[in-house]
Amino acid sequence: MSSGTGGGSPKPVNPGVGIQGMHERVRQLGGQLDIQSVNGHGTLVRATLPVGKAFSQDGEETLGAAS
């Protein structure tokens, strides 16, 4: 059961596929993902993405992360 304070384990843990997936998606968009966790104070996840027009693989302009 969680106390809701975040950062529950002081020992290193496997980041899992979810965090790896977030890193990969942000990297593909030309951005950076930062994750900070302080035991008893929660976790901060920050994705920094470039601003500009986004294009799909077929060259069509799309809306989304860069809109």
PDB file of N, CA, C and O in Angstrom, chain B, residues numbered from 101:
ATOM      1  N   MET B 101       0.839  -1.173   0.000  1.00  0.00           N
ATOM      2  CA  MET B 101       0.000   0.000   0.000  1.00  0.00           C
ATOM      3  C   MET B 101       0.886   1.238   0.000  1.00  0.00           C
ATOM      4  O   MET B 101       1.888   1.270   0.715  1.00  0.00           O
ATOM      5  N   SER B 102       0.549   2.243  -0.771  1.00  0.00           N
ATOM      6  CA  SER B 102       1.345   3.455  -0.909  1.00  0.00           C
ATOM      7  C   SER B 102       0.878   4.534   0.055  1.00  0.00           C
ATOM      8  O   SER B 102      -0.317   4.704   0.297  1.00  0.00           O
ATOM      9  N   SER B 103       1.859   5.266   0.603  1.00  0.00           N
ATOM     10  CA  SER B 103       1.526   6.406   1.460  1.00  0.00           C
ATOM     11  C   SER B 103       1.283   7.662   0.639  1.00  0.00           C
ATOM     12  O   SER B 103       0.833   8.677   1.171  1.00  0.00           O
ATOM     13  N   GLY B 104       1.582   7.596  -0.666  1.00  0.00           N
ATOM     14  CA  GLY B 104       1.349   8.741  -1.546  1.00  0.00           C
ATOM     15  C   GLY B 104       2.439   9.786  -1.509  1.00  0.00           C
ATOM     16  O   GLY B 104       2.275  10.862  -2.084  1.00  0.00           O
ATOM     17  N   THR B 105       3.566   9.497  -0.840  1.00  0.00           N
ATOM     18  CA  THR B 105       4.627  10.490  -0.747  1.00  0.00           C
ATOM     19  C   THR B 105       5.659  10.357  -1.849  1.00  0.00           C
ATOM     20  O   THR B 105       6.498  11.246  -1.999  1.00  0.00           O
ATOM     21  N   GLY B 106       5.634   9.296  -2.619  1.00  0.00           N
ATOM     22  CA  GLY B 106       6.550   9.122  -3.743  1.00  0.00           C
ATOM     23  C   GLY B 106       7.954   8.764  -3.310  1.00  0.00           C
ATOM     24  O   GLY B 106       8.306   8.879  -2.136  1.00  0.00           O
ATOM     25  N   GLY B 107       8.753   8.329  -4.272  1.00  0.00           N
ATOM     26  CA  GLY B 107      10.152   8.007  -4.007  1.00  0.00           C
ATOM     27  C   GLY B 107      10.331   6.965  -2.926  1.00  0.00           C
ATOM     28  O   GLY B 107      11.263   7.073  -2.129  1.00  0.00           O
ATOM     29  N   GLY B 108       9.476   5.962  -2.868  1.00  0.00           N
ATOM     30  CA  GLY B 108       9.433   5.030  -1.761  1.00  0.00           C
ATOM     31  C   GLY B 108      10.658   4.173  -1.527  1.00  0.00           C
ATOM     32  O   GLY B 108      10.892   3.778  -0.385  1.00  0.00           O
ATOM     33  N   SER B 109      11.459   3.859  -2.540  1.00  0.00           N
ATOM     34  CA  SER B 109      12.573   2.938  -2.365  1.00  0.00           C
ATOM     35  C   SER B 109      13.901   3.666  -2.497  1.00  0.00           C
ATOM     36  O   SER B 109      14.167   4.263  -3.540  1.00  0.00           O
ATOM     37  N   PRO B 110      14.749   3.635  -1.459  1.00  0.00           N
ATOM     38  CA  PRO B 110      16.037   4.324  -1.546  1.00  0.00           C
ATOM     39  C   PRO B 110      17.053   3.597  -2.413  1.00  0.00           C
ATOM     40  O   PRO B 110      18.045   4.200  -2.822  1.00  0.00           O
ATOM     41  N   LYS B 111      16.832   2.305  -2.707  1.00  0.00           N
ATOM     42  CA  LYS B 111      17.767   1.549  -3.537  1.00  0.00           C
ATOM     43  C   LYS B 111      17.401   1.717  -5.012  1.00  0.00           C
ATOM     44  O   LYS B 111      16.234   1.938  -5.333  1.00  0.00           O
ATOM     45  N   PRO B 112      18.390   1.614  -5.919  1.00  0.00           N
ATOM     46  CA  PRO B 112      18.094   1.725  -7.356  1.00  0.00           C
ATOM     47  C   PRO B 112      17.117   0.636  -7.783  1.00  0.00           C
ATOM     48  O   PRO B 112      17.200  -0.505  -7.328  1.00  0.00           O
ATOM     49  N   VAL B 113      16.204   1.002  -8.651  1.00  0.00           N
ATOM     50  CA  VAL B 113      15.233   0.051  -9.172  1.00  0.00           C
ATOM     51  C   VAL B 113      15.283   0.074 -10.688  1.00  0.00           C
ATOM     52  O   VAL B 113      15.734   1.050 -11.288  1.00  0.00           O
ATOM     53  N   ASN B 114      14.820  -1.004 -11.306  1.00  0.00           N
ATOM     54  CA  ASN B 114      14.738  -1.075 -12.758  1.00  0.00           C
ATOM     55  C   ASN B 114      13.740  -0.026 -13.237  1.00  0.00           C
ATOM     56  O   ASN B 114      12.606  -0.007 -12.758  1.00  0.00           O
ATOM     57  N   PRO B 115      14.129   0.855 -14.177  1.00  0.00           N
ATOM     58  CA  PRO B 115      13.212   1.915 -14.607  1.00  0.00           C
ATOM     59  C   PRO B 115      11.988   1.398 -15.347  1.00  0.00           C
ATOM     60  O   PRO B 115      11.008   2.130 -15.489  1.00  0.00           O
ATOM     61  N   GLY B 116      12.017   0.177 -15.814  1.00  0.00           N
ATOM     62  CA  GLY B 116      10.860  -0.397 -16.487  1.00  0.00           C
ATOM     63  C   GLY B 116      10.712   0.095 -17.911  1.00  0.00           C
ATOM     64  O   GLY B 116      11.393   1.024 -18.344  1.00  0.00           O
ATOM     65  N   VAL B 117       9.818  -0.540 -18.620  1.00  0.00           N
ATOM     66  CA  VAL B 117       9.580  -0.220 -20.023  1.00  0.00           C
ATOM     67  C   VAL B 117       8.871   1.122 -20.159  1.00  0.00           C
ATOM     68  O   VAL B 117       9.095   1.831 -21.140  1.00  0.00           O
ATOM     69  N   GLY B 118       8.023   1.489 -19.205  1.00  0.00           N
ATOM     70  CA  GLY B 118       7.274   2.741 -19.291  1.00  0.00           C
ATOM     71  C   GLY B 118       8.169   3.962 -19.359  1.00  0.00           C
ATOM     72  O   GLY B 118       7.980   4.824 -20.217  1.00  0.00           O
ATOM     73  N   ILE B 119       9.138   4.045 -18.466  1.00  0.00           N
ATOM     74  CA  ILE B 119      10.050   5.188 -18.457  1.00  0.00           C
ATOM     75  C   ILE B 119      10.944   5.149 -19.691  1.00  0.00           C
ATOM     76  O   ILE B 119      11.199   6.186 -20.304  1.00  0.00           O
ATOM     77  N   GLN B 120      11.419   3.967 -20.059  1.00  0.00           N
ATOM     78  CA  GLN B 120      12.237   3.851 -21.270  1.00  0.00           C
ATOM     79  C   GLN B 120      11.445   4.307 -22.487  1.00  0.00           C
ATOM     80  O   GLN B 120      11.984   4.979 -23.366  1.00  0.00           O
ATOM     81  N   GLY B 121      10.164   3.940 -22.540  1.00  0.00           N
ATOM     82  CA  GLY B 121       9.305   4.353 -23.648  1.00  0.00           C
ATOM     83  C   GLY B 121       9.121   5.858 -23.699  1.00  0.00           C
ATOM     84  O   GLY B 121       9.141   6.456 -24.775  1.00  0.00           O
ATOM     85  N   MET B 122       8.942   6.476 -22.531  1.00  0.00           N
ATOM     86  CA  MET B 122       8.811   7.941 -22.492  1.00  0.00           C
ATOM     87  C   MET B 122      10.084   8.601 -22.994  1.00  0.00           C
ATOM     88  O   MET B 122      10.021   9.537 -23.792  1.00  0.00           O
ATOM     89  N   HIS B 123      11.252   8.123 -22.535  1.00  0.00           N
ATOM     90  CA  HIS B 123      12.531   8.675 -23.000  1.00  0.00           C
ATOM     91  C   HIS B 123      12.639   8.566 -24.521  1.00  0.00           C
ATOM     92  O   HIS B 123      13.028   9.526 -25.186  1.00  0.00           O
ATOM     93  N   GLU B 124      12.299   7.407 -25.069  1.00  0.00           N
ATOM     94  CA  GLU B 124      12.412   7.186 -26.511  1.00  0.00           C
ATOM     95  C   GLU B 124      11.483   8.101 -27.302  1.00  0.00           C
ATOM     96  O   GLU B 124      11.900   8.695 -28.296  1.00  0.00           O
ATOM     97  N   ARG B 125      10.230   8.219 -26.871  1.00  0.00           N
ATOM     98  CA  ARG B 125       9.277   9.079 -27.593  1.00  0.00           C
ATOM     99  C   ARG B 125       9.712  10.540 -27.560  1.00  0.00           C
ATOM    100  O   ARG B 125       9.629  11.230 -28.576  1.00  0.00           O
ATOM    101  N   VAL B 126      10.171  11.014 -26.418  1.00  0.00           N
ATOM    102  CA  VAL B 126      10.622  12.405 -26.313  1.00  0.00           C
ATOM    103  C   VAL B 126      11.866  12.615 -27.173  1.00  0.00           C
ATOM    104  O   VAL B 126      11.982  13.638 -27.848  1.00  0.00           O
ATOM    105  N   ARG B 127      12.795  11.660 -27.157  1.00  0.00           N
ATOM    106  CA  ARG B 127      14.008  11.765 -27.975  1.00  0.00           C
ATOM    107  C   ARG B 127      13.660  11.826 -29.458  1.00  0.00           C
ATOM    108  O   ARG B 127      14.261  12.599 -30.204  1.00  0.00           O
ATOM    109  N   GLN B 128      12.687  11.010 -29.892  1.00  0.00           N
ATOM    110  CA  GLN B 128      12.279  11.004 -31.294  1.00  0.00           C
ATOM    111  C   GLN B 128      11.705  12.352 -31.717  1.00  0.00           C
ATOM    112  O   GLN B 128      11.769  12.709 -32.893  1.00  0.00           O
ATOM    113  N   LEU B 129      11.151  13.093 -30.783  1.00  0.00           N
ATOM    114  CA  LEU B 129      10.601  14.417 -31.070  1.00  0.00           C
ATOM    115  C   LEU B 129      11.643  15.516 -30.910  1.00  0.00           C
ATOM    116  O   LEU B 129      11.318  16.698 -31.020  1.00  0.00           O
ATOM    117  N   GLY B 130      12.892  15.138 -30.652  1.00  0.00           N
ATOM    118  CA  GLY B 130      13.966  16.112 -30.514  1.00  0.00           C
ATOM    119  C   GLY B 130      14.001  16.774 -29.154  1.00  0.00           C
ATOM    120  O   GLY B 130      14.563  17.860 -29.008  1.00  0.00           O
ATOM    121  N   GLY B 131      13.416  16.145 -28.167  1.00  0.00           N
ATOM    122  CA  GLY B 131      13.343  16.741 -26.837  1.00  0.00           C
ATOM    123  C   GLY B 131      14.185  16.022 -25.813  1.00  0.00           C
ATOM    124  O   GLY B 131      15.014  15.170 -26.131  1.00  0.00           O
ATOM    125  N   GLN B 132      13.944  16.397 -24.566  1.00  0.00           N
ATOM    126  CA  GLN B 132      14.683  15.831 -23.445  1.00  0.00           C
ATOM    127  C   GLN B 132      13.709  15.510 -22.325  1.00  0.00           C
ATOM    128  O   GLN B 132      12.785  16.283 -22.068  1.00  0.00           O
ATOM    129  N   LEU B 133      13.901  14.381 -21.655  1.00  0.00           N
ATOM    130  CA  LEU B 133      13.069  13.971 -20.531  1.00  0.00           C
ATOM    131  C   LEU B 133      13.933  13.946 -19.285  1.00  0.00           C
ATOM    132  O   LEU B 133      14.979  13.298 -19.259  1.00  0.00           O
ATOM    133  N   ASP B 134      13.493  14.657 -18.245  1.00  0.00           N
ATOM    134  CA  ASP B 134      14.188  14.678 -16.966  1.00  0.00           C
ATOM    135  C   ASP B 134      13.255  14.130 -15.904  1.00  0.00           C
ATOM    136  O   ASP B 134      12.088  14.516 -15.836  1.00  0.00           O
ATOM    137  N   ILE B 135      13.765  13.232 -15.076  1.00  0.00           N
ATOM    138  CA  ILE B 135      12.986  12.661 -13.982  1.00  0.00           C
ATOM    139  C   ILE B 135      13.788  12.835 -12.706  1.00  0.00           C
ATOM    140  O   ILE B 135      14.942  12.414 -12.621  1.00  0.00           O
ATOM    141  N   GLN B 136      13.161  13.465 -11.707  1.00  0.00           N
ATOM    142  CA  GLN B 136      13.794  13.668 -10.408  1.00  0.00           C
ATOM    143  C   GLN B 136      12.875  13.115  -9.338  1.00  0.00           C
ATOM    144  O   GLN B 136      11.669  13.363  -9.357  1.00  0.00           O
ATOM    145  N   SER B 137      13.444  12.364  -8.404  1.00  0.00           N
ATOM    146  CA  SER B 137      12.658  11.796  -7.324  1.00  0.00           C
ATOM    147  C   SER B 137      13.390  12.013  -6.015  1.00  0.00           C
ATOM    148  O   SER B 137      14.576  11.704  -5.897  1.00  0.00           O
ATOM    149  N   VAL B 138      12.677  12.547  -5.030  1.00  0.00           N
ATOM    150  CA  VAL B 138      13.231  12.761  -3.700  1.00  0.00           C
ATOM    151  C   VAL B 138      12.386  11.951  -2.729  1.00  0.00           C
ATOM    152  O   VAL B 138      11.174  12.143  -2.637  1.00  0.00           O
ATOM    153  N   ASN B 139      13.033  11.047  -2.008  1.00  0.00           N
ATOM    154  CA  ASN B 139      12.328  10.182  -1.072  1.00  0.00           C
ATOM    155  C   ASN B 139      11.455  11.010  -0.122  1.00  0.00           C
ATOM    156  O   ASN B 139      11.947  11.906   0.563  1.00  0.00           O
ATOM    157  N   GLY B 140      10.180  10.703  -0.092  1.00  0.00           N
ATOM    158  CA  GLY B 140       9.246  11.398   0.780  1.00  0.00           C
ATOM    159  C   GLY B 140       8.672  12.680   0.207  1.00  0.00           C
ATOM    160  O   GLY B 140       7.818  13.306   0.835  1.00  0.00           O
ATOM    161  N   HIS B 141       9.128  13.088  -0.987  1.00  0.00           N
ATOM    162  CA  HIS B 141       8.658  14.346  -1.577  1.00  0.00           C
ATOM    163  C   HIS B 141       8.074  14.182  -2.973  1.00  0.00           C
ATOM    164  O   HIS B 141       7.671  15.173  -3.582  1.00  0.00           O
ATOM    165  N   GLY B 142       8.016  12.975  -3.493  1.00  0.00           N
ATOM    166  CA  GLY B 142       7.399  12.752  -4.794  1.00  0.00           C
ATOM    167  C   GLY B 142       8.386  12.728  -5.936  1.00  0.00           C
ATOM    168  O   GLY B 142       9.600  12.744  -5.736  1.00  0.00           O
ATOM    169  N   THR B 143       7.844  12.691  -7.134  1.00  0.00           N
ATOM    170  CA  THR B 143       8.638  12.581  -8.354  1.00  0.00           C
ATOM    171  C   THR B 143       8.201  13.649  -9.340  1.00  0.00           C
ATOM    172  O   THR B 143       7.007  13.884  -9.529  1.00  0.00           O
ATOM    173  N   LEU B 144       9.179  14.296  -9.968  1.00  0.00           N
ATOM    174  CA  LEU B 144       8.929  15.305 -10.989  1.00  0.00           C
ATOM    175  C   LEU B 144       9.364  14.731 -12.327  1.00  0.00           C
ATOM    176  O   LEU B 144      10.504  14.293 -12.481  1.00  0.00           O
ATOM    177  N   VAL B 145       8.445  14.735 -13.303  1.00  0.00           N
ATOM    178  CA  VAL B 145       8.753  14.299 -14.664  1.00  0.00           C
ATOM    179  C   VAL B 145       8.568  15.509 -15.561  1.00  0.00           C
ATOM    180  O   VAL B 145       7.483  16.088 -15.618  1.00  0.00           O
ATOM    181  N   ARG B 146       9.640  15.896 -16.272  1.00  0.00           N
ATOM    182  CA  ARG B 146       9.591  17.082 -17.129  1.00  0.00           C
ATOM    183  C   ARG B 146      10.057  16.708 -18.527  1.00  0.00           C
ATOM    184  O   ARG B 146      11.175  16.225 -18.712  1.00  0.00           O
ATOM    185  N   ALA B 147       9.184  16.937 -19.518  1.00  0.00           N
ATOM    186  CA  ALA B 147       9.545  16.733 -20.921  1.00  0.00           C
ATOM    187  C   ALA B 147       9.698  18.103 -21.561  1.00  0.00           C
ATOM    188  O   ALA B 147       8.782  18.924 -21.509  1.00  0.00           O
ATOM    189  N   THR B 148      10.847  18.349 -22.162  1.00  0.00           N
ATOM    190  CA  THR B 148      11.111  19.594 -22.867  1.00  0.00           C
ATOM    191  C   THR B 148      11.164  19.264 -24.352  1.00  0.00           C
ATOM    192  O   THR B 148      11.993  18.471 -24.796  1.00  0.00           O
ATOM    193  N   LEU B 149      10.260  19.891 -25.118  1.00  0.00           N
ATOM    194  CA  LEU B 149      10.153  19.606 -26.548  1.00  0.00           C
ATOM    195  C   LEU B 149      10.353  20.885 -27.346  1.00  0.00           C
ATOM    196  O   LEU B 149       9.969  21.962 -26.889  1.00  0.00           O
ATOM    197  N   PRO B 150      10.952  20.787 -28.540  1.00  0.00           N
ATOM    198  CA  PRO B 150      11.126  21.970 -29.380  1.00  0.00           C
ATOM    199  C   PRO B 150       9.775  22.458 -29.903  1.00  0.00           C
ATOM    200  O   PRO B 150       8.852  21.671 -30.110  1.00  0.00           O
ATOM    201  N   VAL B 151       9.683  23.753 -30.108  1.00  0.00           N
ATOM    202  CA  VAL B 151       8.466  24.354 -30.649  1.00  0.00           C
ATOM    203  C   VAL B 151       8.681  24.578 -32.139  1.00  0.00           C
ATOM    204  O   VAL B 151       9.733  25.061 -32.557  1.00  0.00           O
ATOM    205  N   GLY B 152       7.696  24.229 -32.924  1.00  0.00           N
ATOM    206  CA  GLY B 152       7.789  24.406 -34.362  1.00  0.00           C
ATOM    207  C   GLY B 152       6.773  23.531 -35.050  1.00  0.00           C
ATOM    208  O   GLY B 152       5.934  22.908 -34.400  1.00  0.00           O
ATOM    209  N   LYS B 153       6.847  23.482 -36.349  1.00  0.00           N
ATOM    210  CA  LYS B 153       5.929  22.645 -37.111  1.00  0.00           C
ATOM    211  C   LYS B 153       6.385  21.197 -37.035  1.00  0.00           C
ATOM    212  O   LYS B 153       7.579  20.900 -37.080  1.00  0.00           O
ATOM    213  N   ALA B 154       5.424  20.316 -36.922  1.00  0.00           N
ATOM    214  CA  ALA B 154       5.714  18.883 -36.912  1.00  0.00           C
ATOM    215  C   ALA B 154       5.220  18.275 -38.216  1.00  0.00           C
ATOM    216  O   ALA B 154       4.192  18.690 -38.751  1.00  0.00           O
ATOM    217  N   PHE B 155       5.947  17.302 -38.720  1.00  0.00           N
ATOM    218  CA  PHE B 155       5.576  16.648 -39.965  1.00  0.00           C
ATOM    219  C   PHE B 155       5.542  15.144 -39.754  1.00  0.00           C
ATOM    220  O   PHE B 155       6.371  14.583 -39.038  1.00  0.00           O
ATOM    221  N   SER B 156       4.577  14.503 -40.383  1.00  0.00           N
ATOM    222  CA  SER B 156       4.488  13.047 -40.310  1.00  0.00           C
ATOM    223  C   SER B 156       5.536  12.450 -41.238  1.00  0.00           C
ATOM    224  O   SER B 156       6.219  13.179 -41.957  1.00  0.00           O
ATOM    225  N   GLN B 157       5.667  11.127 -41.223  1.00  0.00           N
ATOM    226  CA  GLN B 157       6.656  10.463 -42.066  1.00  0.00           C
ATOM    227  C   GLN B 157       6.398  10.677 -43.548  1.00  0.00           C
ATOM    228  O   GLN B 157       7.333  10.616 -44.346  1.00  0.00           O
ATOM    229  N   ASP B 158       5.140  10.930 -43.938  1.00  0.00           N
ATOM    230  CA  ASP B 158       4.851  11.153 -45.358  1.00  0.00           C
ATOM    231  C   ASP B 158       4.925  12.630 -45.749  1.00  0.00           C
ATOM    232  O   ASP B 158       4.547  12.994 -46.862  1.00  0.00           O
ATOM    233  N   GLY B 159       5.411  13.486 -44.835  1.00  0.00           N
ATOM    234  CA  GLY B 159       5.597  14.894 -45.149  1.00  0.00           C
ATOM    235  C   GLY B 159       4.410  15.782 -44.854  1.00  0.00           C
ATOM    236  O   GLY B 159       4.488  16.994 -45.053  1.00  0.00           O
ATOM    237  N   GLU B 160       3.308  15.213 -44.383  1.00  0.00           N
ATOM    238  CA  GLU B 160       2.124  16.001 -44.049  1.00  0.00           C
ATOM    239  C   GLU B 160       2.343  16.738 -42.734  1.00  0.00           C
ATOM    240  O   GLU B 160       2.849  16.165 -41.770  1.00  0.00           O
ATOM    241  N   GLU B 161       1.956  18.021 -42.701  1.00  0.00           N
ATOM    242  CA  GLU B 161       2.044  18.770 -41.449  1.00  0.00           C
ATOM    243  C   GLU B 161       1.008  18.214 -40.478  1.00  0.00           C
ATOM    244  O   GLU B 161      -0.132  17.947 -40.856  1.00  0.00           O
ATOM    245  N   THR B 162       1.416  18.045 -39.231  1.00  0.00           N
ATOM    246  CA  THR B 162       0.520  17.480 -38.226  1.00  0.00           C
ATOM    247  C   THR B 162       0.424  18.391 -37.014  1.00  0.00           C
ATOM    248  O   THR B 162       1.286  19.238 -36.781  1.00  0.00           O
ATOM    249  N   LEU B 163      -0.628  18.202 -36.259  1.00  0.00           N
ATOM    250  CA  LEU B 163      -0.753  18.857 -34.966  1.00  0.00           C
ATOM    251  C   LEU B 163      -0.253  17.888 -33.919  1.00  0.00           C
ATOM    252  O   LEU B 163      -0.282  16.677 -34.137  1.00  0.00           O
ATOM    253  N   GLY B 164       0.195  18.382 -32.811  1.00  0.00           N
ATOM    254  CA  GLY B 164       0.661  17.488 -31.754  1.00  0.00           C
ATOM    255  C   GLY B 164       1.644  18.194 -30.863  1.00  0.00           C
ATOM    256  O   GLY B 164       1.454  19.357 -30.509  1.00  0.00           O
ATOM    257  N   ALA B 165       2.701  17.489 -30.499  1.00  0.00           N
ATOM    258  CA  ALA B 165       3.659  17.992 -29.523  1.00  0.00           C
ATOM    259  C   ALA B 165       4.291  19.306 -29.945  1.00  0.00           C
ATOM    260  O   ALA B 165       4.632  20.120 -29.086  1.00  0.00           O
ATOM    261  N   ALA B 166       4.456  19.536 -31.223  1.00  0.00           N
ATOM    262  CA  ALA B 166       5.129  20.750 -31.668  1.00  0.00           C
ATOM    263  C   ALA B 166       4.150  21.822 -32.119  1.00  0.00           C
ATOM    264  O   ALA B 166       4.571  22.801 -32.736  1.00  0.00           O
ATOM    265  N   SER B 167       2.857  21.676 -31.834  1.00  0.00           N
ATOM    266  CA  SER B 167       1.887  22.670 -32.290  1.00  0.00           C
ATOM    267  C   SER B 167       1.754  23.797 -31.305  1.00  0.00           C
ATOM    268  O   SER B 167       0.977  24.726 -31.530  1.00  0.00           O
TER     269      SER B 167
END
